[in-house]
Amino acid sequence: MDAKLLEQAAERAGIIPEYIDAWGQRRVISTETKQRLLSAMAGASEDFHRPAPLPSVWVVREGESAALSVALSEQADWVLTEESGRQHEGKIQRGRLRLPDGLSLGYHRLALRKELSHWRCQVIVAPVRCYEPAALLAGHKLWGATIQLYTLRSQRNWGVGDFGDLALMIEGTAKNGGAFVGLNPIHALYPALPEWASPYSPSSRRWLNIIYIDVAALDDFQLSAAAQQWWCLPETQGILSALRDGELVDYAGVMALKLAGLTHAFRHFMTRGPDDPLRRSFEAFIREGGESLRFQSTFDALHRHLTLEGHPTEGWQQWPEPYRQADSEEVREFRRKHHQDIRFFSYLQWLAARQFDECFQLSRRLKMPIGLYRDLAVGVSAGGMETWSDRTLYCLAASVGAPPDRLGPQGQNWSLPPQDPNVLIARAYEPFITMLRANMRHCGALRIDHVMSLLRLWWVPLAGGPQQGAYVRYPVDDLLAVLALESHRQQCMVIGEDLGTVPREITAKLQAAGIYSYKVLFFERKDAVQFRAPDEYVPQAMATLTTHDLATLRGFWQLEDLRLGDRLHLYAADVIYQQLLEDRQKARQALLDALHAWKCVPAKLGKNADRVVMSPILNRGVHRYVALSHSALLGLQPEDWLDMALPVNVPGTTNQYPNWRRKLVREVAEIFDDQAITRLLREVGRLRNKSADSENPLPRPE
């Protein structure tokens, strides 16, 4: 392909020809990178760019006058059918098709006809802003707990935090004035590969991780004589005790135990008659889940079958050739022969959805303003159900990552195949819509990881490293409109994780769309020696102390994360480690100065950070500081209430550190029985109310 044609093809496909790097330098994308990405993109095909009178999708905002240029004569007729069935008709006027005013919000069908030719287009009418809870619109400042669900301990779980523990967490948080409980992504992982533990590399973002099912709470587990006999075996109880007592989650052991218990429950469930209410609910769930649930259940059953046959794999690319195509005859034959196994995995998804919904309904009964708050991963793993069942949407010859920056001079490759934006458009955003609906169900807020993905993603060709990547453009205005529409329909607010280098062009768009920003205390610094004051925090935001990818509060103050990184050989040279230590010393001093300036700690604590160790007084002072922030939301981690040092995840590691496995040091019930913790949470609530009191604004420090 000659240079001009290559540039045109790259432009149509959305490949951005240049960008400004983390050092402020202009970087031009090479011809080789463009060629590799074009070959990876199904959407680069001319089929997606062939001129037509109507686009595949037309997105307009509520209240705006919308018109489209149409390369047809005025003899063409159009009919718009709203979701309600109401119809509007008209003709092309001067080559323009103008939509009628006052269209309702929603998904409508536009048909264009000229003689024997017909064209169709989906028209999406969306609100300007995402949904916001009444409490936030009224100016309240809310706080909640943000947890990694698997870390929760209790005397009733099976070695991993589950939906029963989540209910306990909801009750304890609500009792102490919390407005929500935030969760790590609970997307479907791999039942046949339980050690694949990262919640940010799921098999599917539409379905749930079945390891979170509270098996003992199931009626069919309790009613099954076989289940209860198995449960009472000394061997079963011995395994259970070991799993509960372990400092780390033993995913393989937990999954084996749960699948055994769930198999007993399923066998009893299948004895229920067709008119049984639970049986009818299950059958309705299967009908509603449609093809997507069929693929998920088939994938999990087939993966488990192959593993039990002695062919353990990390994904479908390593399966025997006939099974690598989701619609192959061999897969259809597997469905026929293993119909009951597939129903078993559909049953597990049904159980997970029911128990998760029960948790959300509990938060509603407790009158929590938000309730549950979910986290949406930026992508799916290459070997999972979604890529297996939809080869056109996912570009398997590329991966999402990040260009080189100050923290990662070599760039990052996240091993997540990107969705082709051209295919998204051609499908009228249906994959995006269904994903949002699945993740906004049963919750009051959705956090979108790496929200910049709505604007652009760094694509890395599999044949090259992250340095050889390029940004690919996504239809940000359309995606924000769809997000706003689904947000209102599901009554679910949206939080965008916008840490790192954020393009200016999206910052204003996110704010205008009603998407709440994400502010981490450790990063909220004006410069090396000054933290941002609480009353300078962005109101339309969620503030946090830290995140799952960063140090805990104790780890930050005591330098535990830096020492851990040094032990794990994460720093290319000792000079980098020394620089990080120097930067941290400045950050600690700046934070201590801010705590004193805002009277969050007593003067007796001392003002030299090198002489101050982490203590209950310092811990309380930092919590008080973020509680005073003007951000509408505040998320707090139980790890910081418990003064834990070890992080959940260490970016840049795989087997060097037990990522996504570390449990909390105390049980959920013990946390909320601890008077020091409950006093801390009640004080956070009082300070949140104080920061929201417009009649008594916070005093500025001298």
mmCIF file of N, CA and C in Angstrom, residues 35-134:
data_model
loop_
_atom_site.group_PDB
_atom_site.id
_atom_site.type_symbol
_atom_site.label_atom_id
_atom_site.label_comp_id
_atom_site.label_asym_id
_atom_site.label_seq_id
_atom_site.Cartn_x
_atom_site.Cartn_y
_atom_site.Cartn_z
ATOM 1 N N GLN A 35 0.694 -0.088 9.755
ATOM 2 C CA GLN A 35 0.408 -1.280 8.964
ATOM 3 C C GLN A 35 0.019 -2.446 9.858
ATOM 4 N N ARG A 36 0.739 -2.616 10.975
ATOM 5 C CA ARG A 36 0.434 -3.727 11.882
ATOM 6 C C ARG A 36 -0.949 -3.565 12.515
ATOM 7 N N LEU A 37 -1.272 -2.346 12.901
ATOM 8 C CA LEU A 37 -2.577 -2.134 13.526
ATOM 9 C C LEU A 37 -3.711 -2.262 12.515
ATOM 10 N N LEU A 38 -3.487 -1.799 11.303
ATOM 11 C CA LEU A 38 -4.509 -1.970 10.267
ATOM 12 C C LEU A 38 -4.790 -3.439 10.007
ATOM 13 N N SER A 39 -3.738 -4.236 9.986
ATOM 14 C CA SER A 39 -3.932 -5.674 9.744
ATOM 15 C C SER A 39 -4.649 -6.340 10.913
ATOM 16 N N ALA A 40 -4.547 -5.723 12.111
ATOM 17 C CA ALA A 40 -5.217 -6.281 13.292
ATOM 18 C C ALA A 40 -6.682 -5.902 13.380
ATOM 19 N N MET A 41 -7.086 -4.876 12.625
ATOM 20 C CA MET A 41 -8.418 -4.309 12.793
ATOM 21 C C MET A 41 -9.396 -4.820 11.742
ATOM 22 N N ALA A 42 -10.391 -5.546 12.203
ATOM 23 C CA ALA A 42 -11.454 -5.952 11.284
ATOM 24 C C ALA A 42 -12.159 -4.724 10.743
ATOM 25 N N GLY A 43 -12.227 -3.671 11.558
ATOM 26 C CA GLY A 43 -12.919 -2.458 11.166
ATOM 27 C C GLY A 43 -12.220 -1.662 10.100
ATOM 28 N N ALA A 44 -10.954 -2.012 9.775
ATOM 29 C CA ALA A 44 -10.247 -1.286 8.721
ATOM 30 C C ALA A 44 -10.728 -1.694 7.347
ATOM 31 N N SER A 45 -11.523 -2.767 7.294
ATOM 32 C CA SER A 45 -12.055 -3.221 6.013
ATOM 33 C C SER A 45 -12.923 -2.146 5.377
ATOM 34 N N GLU A 46 -12.899 -2.089 4.073
ATOM 35 C CA GLU A 46 -13.724 -1.116 3.351
ATOM 36 C C GLU A 46 -15.210 -1.343 3.614
ATOM 37 N N ASP A 47 -15.574 -2.543 4.053
ATOM 38 C CA ASP A 47 -16.989 -2.817 4.310
ATOM 39 C C ASP A 47 -17.555 -1.872 5.362
ATOM 40 N N PHE A 48 -16.686 -1.391 6.279
ATOM 41 C CA PHE A 48 -17.156 -0.528 7.348
ATOM 42 C C PHE A 48 -17.145 0.946 6.942
ATOM 43 N N HIS A 49 -16.616 1.235 5.786
ATOM 44 C CA HIS A 49 -16.488 2.628 5.394
ATOM 45 C C HIS A 49 -17.105 2.910 4.029
ATOM 46 N N ARG A 50 -17.859 1.962 3.508
ATOM 47 C CA ARG A 50 -18.505 2.162 2.220
ATOM 48 C C ARG A 50 -19.582 3.241 2.360
ATOM 49 N N PRO A 51 -19.576 4.252 1.490
ATOM 50 C CA PRO A 51 -20.571 5.331 1.596
ATOM 51 C C PRO A 51 -22.000 4.795 1.518
ATOM 52 N N ALA A 52 -22.876 5.350 2.339
ATOM 53 C CA ALA A 52 -24.292 4.973 2.332
ATOM 54 C C ALA A 52 -25.094 6.202 2.706
ATOM 55 N N PRO A 53 -26.342 6.285 2.268
ATOM 56 C CA PRO A 53 -27.167 7.457 2.605
ATOM 57 C C PRO A 53 -27.337 7.657 4.104
ATOM 58 N N LEU A 54 -27.388 6.568 4.863
ATOM 59 C CA LEU A 54 -27.566 6.662 6.310
ATOM 60 C C LEU A 54 -26.401 5.984 7.026
ATOM 61 N N PRO A 55 -25.963 6.541 8.141
ATOM 62 C CA PRO A 55 -24.983 5.840 8.971
ATOM 63 C C PRO A 55 -25.669 4.683 9.691
ATOM 64 N N SER A 56 -24.890 3.789 10.275
ATOM 65 C CA SER A 56 -25.484 2.682 11.023
ATOM 66 C C SER A 56 -26.135 3.167 12.314
ATOM 67 N N VAL A 57 -25.619 4.275 12.869
ATOM 68 C CA VAL A 57 -26.164 4.810 14.113
ATOM 69 C C VAL A 57 -26.034 6.331 14.089
ATOM 70 N N TRP A 58 -27.031 6.991 14.649
ATOM 71 C CA TRP A 58 -27.071 8.454 14.699
ATOM 72 C C TRP A 58 -27.440 8.831 16.129
ATOM 73 N N VAL A 59 -26.512 9.479 16.818
ATOM 74 C CA VAL A 59 -26.705 9.820 18.222
ATOM 75 C C VAL A 59 -26.936 11.317 18.359
ATOM 76 N N VAL A 60 -28.004 11.684 19.054
ATOM 77 C CA VAL A 60 -28.315 13.098 19.271
ATOM 78 C C VAL A 60 -28.608 13.316 20.751
ATOM 79 N N ARG A 61 -28.382 14.524 21.206
ATOM 80 C CA ARG A 61 -28.653 14.885 22.595
ATOM 81 C C ARG A 61 -30.053 15.453 22.742
ATOM 82 N N GLU A 62 -30.623 15.220 23.894
ATOM 83 C CA GLU A 62 -31.967 15.707 24.191
ATOM 84 C C GLU A 62 -32.044 17.220 23.999
ATOM 85 N N GLY A 63 -33.068 17.661 23.263
ATOM 86 C CA GLY A 63 -33.300 19.077 23.083
ATOM 87 C C GLY A 63 -32.565 19.716 21.931
ATOM 88 N N GLU A 64 -31.626 19.030 21.301
ATOM 89 C CA GLU A 64 -30.905 19.646 20.188
ATOM 90 C C GLU A 64 -31.628 19.386 18.873
ATOM 91 N N SER A 65 -31.475 20.306 17.952
ATOM 92 C CA SER A 65 -32.043 20.141 16.616
ATOM 93 C C SER A 65 -31.064 19.325 15.790
ATOM 94 N N ALA A 66 -31.515 18.196 15.274
ATOM 95 C CA ALA A 66 -30.621 17.268 14.595
ATOM 96 C C ALA A 66 -30.991 17.114 13.133
ATOM 97 N N ALA A 67 -29.991 17.294 12.273
ATOM 98 C CA ALA A 67 -30.191 17.111 10.838
ATOM 99 C C ALA A 67 -28.987 16.387 10.266
ATOM 100 N N LEU A 68 -29.210 15.671 9.166
ATOM 101 C CA LEU A 68 -28.176 14.853 8.547
ATOM 102 C C LEU A 68 -28.179 15.083 7.050
ATOM 103 N N SER A 69 -27.000 15.269 6.477
ATOM 104 C CA SER A 69 -26.892 15.381 5.024
ATOM 105 C C SER A 69 -27.064 14.006 4.403
ATOM 106 N N VAL A 70 -27.913 13.933 3.402
ATOM 107 C CA VAL A 70 -28.208 12.657 2.743
ATOM 108 C C VAL A 70 -28.007 12.828 1.244
ATOM 109 N N ALA A 71 -27.181 11.995 0.669
ATOM 110 C CA ALA A 71 -26.864 12.098 -0.764
ATOM 111 C C ALA A 71 -27.937 11.409 -1.607
ATOM 112 N N LEU A 72 -29.179 11.891 -1.454
ATOM 113 C CA LEU A 72 -30.286 11.351 -2.232
ATOM 114 C C LEU A 72 -31.178 12.506 -2.671
ATOM 115 N N SER A 73 -31.970 12.250 -3.672
ATOM 116 C CA SER A 73 -32.886 13.282 -4.152
ATOM 117 C C SER A 73 -34.064 13.412 -3.193
ATOM 118 N N GLU A 74 -34.877 14.432 -3.445
ATOM 119 C CA GLU A 74 -35.981 14.705 -2.533
ATOM 120 C C GLU A 74 -37.123 13.706 -2.653
ATOM 121 N N GLN A 75 -37.015 12.742 -3.579
ATOM 122 C CA GLN A 75 -38.075 11.737 -3.672
ATOM 123 C C GLN A 75 -37.966 10.683 -2.565
ATOM 124 N N ALA A 76 -36.871 10.711 -1.804
ATOM 125 C CA ALA A 76 -36.697 9.703 -0.755
ATOM 126 C C ALA A 76 -37.610 9.996 0.426
ATOM 127 N N ASP A 77 -38.226 8.948 0.980
ATOM 128 C CA ASP A 77 -39.109 9.057 2.143
ATOM 129 C C ASP A 77 -38.423 8.450 3.362
ATOM 130 N N TRP A 78 -38.720 8.989 4.515
ATOM 131 C CA TRP A 78 -38.186 8.386 5.737
ATOM 132 C C TRP A 78 -39.307 8.188 6.757
ATOM 133 N N VAL A 79 -39.111 7.162 7.601
ATOM 134 C CA VAL A 79 -40.039 6.855 8.689
ATOM 135 C C VAL A 79 -39.211 6.615 9.947
ATOM 136 N N LEU A 80 -39.537 7.331 11.005
ATOM 137 C CA LEU A 80 -38.866 7.137 12.289
ATOM 138 C C LEU A 80 -39.854 6.498 13.255
ATOM 139 N N THR A 81 -39.484 5.360 13.796
ATOM 140 C CA THR A 81 -40.333 4.649 14.759
ATOM 141 C C THR A 81 -39.684 4.706 16.129
ATOM 142 N N GLU A 82 -40.333 5.384 17.057
ATOM 143 C CA GLU A 82 -39.800 5.466 18.414
ATOM 144 C C GLU A 82 -39.989 4.133 19.137
ATOM 145 N N GLU A 83 -39.283 3.985 20.249
ATOM 146 C CA GLU A 83 -39.407 2.754 21.049
ATOM 147 C C GLU A 83 -40.852 2.489 21.437
ATOM 148 N N SER A 84 -41.595 3.539 21.683
ATOM 149 C CA SER A 84 -42.987 3.411 22.101
ATOM 150 C C SER A 84 -43.895 2.928 20.975
ATOM 151 N N GLY A 85 -43.389 2.954 19.752
ATOM 152 C CA GLY A 85 -44.200 2.607 18.593
ATOM 153 C C GLY A 85 -44.714 3.821 17.833
ATOM 154 N N ARG A 86 -44.603 4.989 18.429
ATOM 155 C CA ARG A 86 -45.029 6.216 17.756
ATOM 156 C C ARG A 86 -44.167 6.448 16.513
ATOM 157 N N GLN A 87 -44.820 6.844 15.419
ATOM 158 C CA GLN A 87 -44.100 7.020 14.162
ATOM 159 C C GLN A 87 -44.139 8.466 13.669
ATOM 160 N N HIS A 88 -43.073 8.831 12.974
ATOM 161 C CA HIS A 88 -42.954 10.127 12.316
ATOM 162 C C HIS A 88 -42.534 9.858 10.868
ATOM 163 N N GLU A 89 -43.089 10.635 9.943
ATOM 164 C CA GLU A 89 -42.765 10.438 8.528
ATOM 165 C C GLU A 89 -42.361 11.761 7.899
ATOM 166 N N GLY A 90 -41.601 11.664 6.823
ATOM 167 C CA GLY A 90 -41.205 12.873 6.120
ATOM 168 C C GLY A 90 -40.448 12.550 4.854
ATOM 169 N N LYS A 91 -40.011 13.600 4.165
ATOM 170 C CA LYS A 91 -39.237 13.463 2.943
ATOM 171 C C LYS A 91 -37.926 14.221 3.090
ATOM 172 N N ILE A 92 -36.949 13.823 2.289
ATOM 173 C CA ILE A 92 -35.680 14.528 2.250
ATOM 174 C C ILE A 92 -35.913 15.927 1.682
ATOM 175 N N GLN A 93 -35.433 16.952 2.391
ATOM 176 C CA GLN A 93 -35.593 18.334 1.962
ATOM 177 C C GLN A 93 -34.209 18.946 1.711
ATOM 178 N N ARG A 94 -33.973 19.304 0.435
ATOM 179 C CA ARG A 94 -32.695 19.912 0.055
ATOM 180 C C ARG A 94 -31.497 19.073 0.516
ATOM 181 N N GLY A 95 -31.622 17.774 0.351
ATOM 182 C CA GLY A 95 -30.534 16.879 0.719
ATOM 183 C C GLY A 95 -30.320 16.736 2.210
ATOM 184 N N ARG A 96 -31.315 17.142 3.023
ATOM 185 C CA ARG A 96 -31.178 17.074 4.481
ATOM 186 C C ARG A 96 -32.335 16.293 5.076
ATOM 187 N N LEU A 97 -32.007 15.473 6.034
ATOM 188 C CA LEU A 97 -33.023 14.748 6.790
ATOM 189 C C LEU A 97 -33.019 15.347 8.192
ATOM 190 N N ARG A 98 -34.096 15.984 8.551
ATOM 191 C CA ARG A 98 -34.178 16.644 9.854
ATOM 192 C C ARG A 98 -35.123 15.866 10.764
ATOM 193 N N LEU A 99 -34.636 15.510 11.941
ATOM 194 C CA LEU A 99 -35.464 14.789 12.899
ATOM 195 C C LEU A 99 -36.508 15.715 13.514
ATOM 196 N N PRO A 100 -37.665 15.182 13.818
ATOM 197 C CA PRO A 100 -38.689 16.013 14.468
ATOM 198 C C PRO A 100 -38.250 16.397 15.878
ATOM 199 N N ASP A 101 -38.704 17.538 16.349
ATOM 200 C CA ASP A 101 -38.383 17.987 17.702
ATOM 201 C C ASP A 101 -39.172 17.176 18.725
ATOM 202 N N GLY A 102 -38.649 17.144 19.937
ATOM 203 C CA GLY A 102 -39.383 16.533 21.042
ATOM 204 C C GLY A 102 -39.357 15.025 21.080
ATOM 205 N N LEU A 103 -38.386 14.398 20.434
ATOM 206 C CA LEU A 103 -38.293 12.937 20.488
ATOM 207 C C LEU A 103 -38.002 12.495 21.919
ATOM 208 N N SER A 104 -38.573 11.377 22.284
ATOM 209 C CA SER A 104 -38.333 10.850 23.620
ATOM 210 C C SER A 104 -36.932 10.254 23.693
ATOM 211 N N LEU A 105 -36.401 10.175 24.915
ATOM 212 C CA LEU A 105 -35.112 9.530 25.114
ATOM 213 C C LEU A 105 -35.229 8.053 24.776
ATOM 214 N N GLY A 106 -34.204 7.504 24.138
ATOM 215 C CA GLY A 106 -34.242 6.077 23.865
ATOM 216 C C GLY A 106 -33.649 5.696 22.533
ATOM 217 N N TYR A 107 -33.955 4.467 22.130
ATOM 218 C CA TYR A 107 -33.412 3.863 20.922
ATOM 219 C C TYR A 107 -34.529 3.737 19.890
ATOM 220 N N HIS A 108 -34.404 4.447 18.803
ATOM 221 C CA HIS A 108 -35.449 4.513 17.786
ATOM 222 C C HIS A 108 -34.922 3.973 16.450
ATOM 223 N N ARG A 109 -35.847 3.645 15.553
ATOM 224 C CA ARG A 109 -35.484 3.071 14.253
ATOM 225 C C ARG A 109 -35.837 4.053 13.139
ATOM 226 N N LEU A 110 -34.861 4.343 12.312
ATOM 227 C CA LEU A 110 -35.064 5.229 11.167
ATOM 228 C C LEU A 110 -34.921 4.417 9.887
ATOM 229 N N ALA A 111 -35.921 4.504 9.037
ATOM 230 C CA ALA A 111 -35.893 3.798 7.752
ATOM 231 C C ALA A 111 -35.984 4.821 6.626
ATOM 232 N N LEU A 112 -35.163 4.645 5.609
ATOM 233 C CA LEU A 112 -35.126 5.533 4.448
ATOM 234 C C LEU A 112 -35.415 4.700 3.207
ATOM 235 N N ARG A 113 -36.299 5.217 2.354
ATOM 236 C CA ARG A 113 -36.693 4.450 1.170
ATOM 237 C C ARG A 113 -36.690 5.354 -0.049
ATOM 238 N N LYS A 114 -36.088 4.826 -1.117
ATOM 239 C CA LYS A 114 -36.160 5.487 -2.413
ATOM 240 C C LYS A 114 -36.383 4.405 -3.460
ATOM 241 N N GLU A 115 -37.575 4.440 -4.028
ATOM 242 C CA GLU A 115 -37.965 3.425 -5.010
ATOM 243 C C GLU A 115 -37.809 2.041 -4.383
ATOM 244 N N LEU A 116 -36.948 1.181 -4.931
ATOM 245 C CA LEU A 116 -36.823 -0.186 -4.409
ATOM 246 C C LEU A 116 -35.687 -0.328 -3.398
ATOM 247 N N SER A 117 -34.996 0.760 -3.095
ATOM 248 C CA SER A 117 -33.864 0.701 -2.168
ATOM 249 C C SER A 117 -34.301 1.109 -0.762
ATOM 250 N N HIS A 118 -33.727 0.429 0.218
ATOM 251 C CA HIS A 118 -34.063 0.690 1.615
ATOM 252 C C HIS A 118 -32.767 0.790 2.440
ATOM 253 N N TRP A 119 -32.768 1.687 3.414
ATOM 254 C CA TRP A 119 -31.643 1.806 4.346
ATOM 255 C C TRP A 119 -32.197 1.997 5.753
ATOM 256 N N ARG A 120 -31.450 1.498 6.733
ATOM 257 C CA ARG A 120 -31.899 1.600 8.122
ATOM 258 C C ARG A 120 -30.800 2.191 8.994
ATOM 259 N N CYS A 121 -31.230 2.826 10.060
ATOM 260 C CA CYS A 121 -30.296 3.474 10.984
ATOM 261 C C CYS A 121 -30.927 3.472 12.373
ATOM 262 N N GLN A 122 -30.107 3.239 13.393
ATOM 263 C CA GLN A 122 -30.611 3.375 14.759
ATOM 264 C C GLN A 122 -30.359 4.801 15.226
ATOM 265 N N VAL A 123 -31.398 5.434 15.715
ATOM 266 C CA VAL A 123 -31.287 6.790 16.252
ATOM 267 C C VAL A 123 -31.342 6.700 17.775
ATOM 268 N N ILE A 124 -30.316 7.230 18.417
ATOM 269 C CA ILE A 124 -30.239 7.218 19.877
ATOM 270 C C ILE A 124 -30.385 8.643 20.380
ATOM 271 N N VAL A 125 -31.411 8.877 21.175
ATOM 272 C CA VAL A 125 -31.624 10.193 21.788
ATOM 273 C C VAL A 125 -31.259 10.071 23.263
ATOM 274 N N ALA A 126 -30.268 10.861 23.691
ATOM 275 C CA ALA A 126 -29.707 10.702 25.034
ATOM 276 C C ALA A 126 -29.769 11.999 25.823
ATOM 277 N N PRO A 127 -29.835 11.892 27.147
ATOM 278 C CA PRO A 127 -29.782 13.098 27.986
ATOM 279 C C PRO A 127 -28.382 13.699 27.958
ATOM 280 N N VAL A 128 -28.278 14.934 28.384
ATOM 281 C CA VAL A 128 -26.990 15.629 28.359
ATOM 282 C C VAL A 128 -26.057 15.099 29.435
ATOM 283 N N ARG A 129 -26.595 14.784 30.613
ATOM 284 C CA ARG A 129 -25.769 14.346 31.738
ATOM 285 C C ARG A 129 -26.207 12.992 32.252
ATOM 286 N N CYS A 130 -25.291 12.305 32.892
ATOM 287 C CA CYS A 130 -25.600 11.038 33.536
ATOM 288 C C CYS A 130 -26.476 11.266 34.764
ATOM 289 N N TYR A 131 -27.075 10.199 35.212
ATOM 290 C CA TYR A 131 -27.908 10.219 36.410
ATOM 291 C C TYR A 131 -27.059 10.568 37.637
ATOM 292 N N GLU A 132 -27.644 11.344 38.553
ATOM 293 C CA GLU A 132 -27.011 11.648 39.835
ATOM 294 C C GLU A 132 -28.034 11.431 40.941
ATOM 295 N N PRO A 133 -27.662 10.750 42.014
ATOM 296 C CA PRO A 133 -28.606 10.499 43.112
ATOM 297 C C PRO A 133 -29.103 11.798 43.734
ATOM 298 N N ALA A 134 -30.295 11.736 44.277
ATOM 299 C CA ALA A 134 -30.916 12.927 44.872
ATOM 300 C C ALA A 134 -30.062 13.518 45.980
#
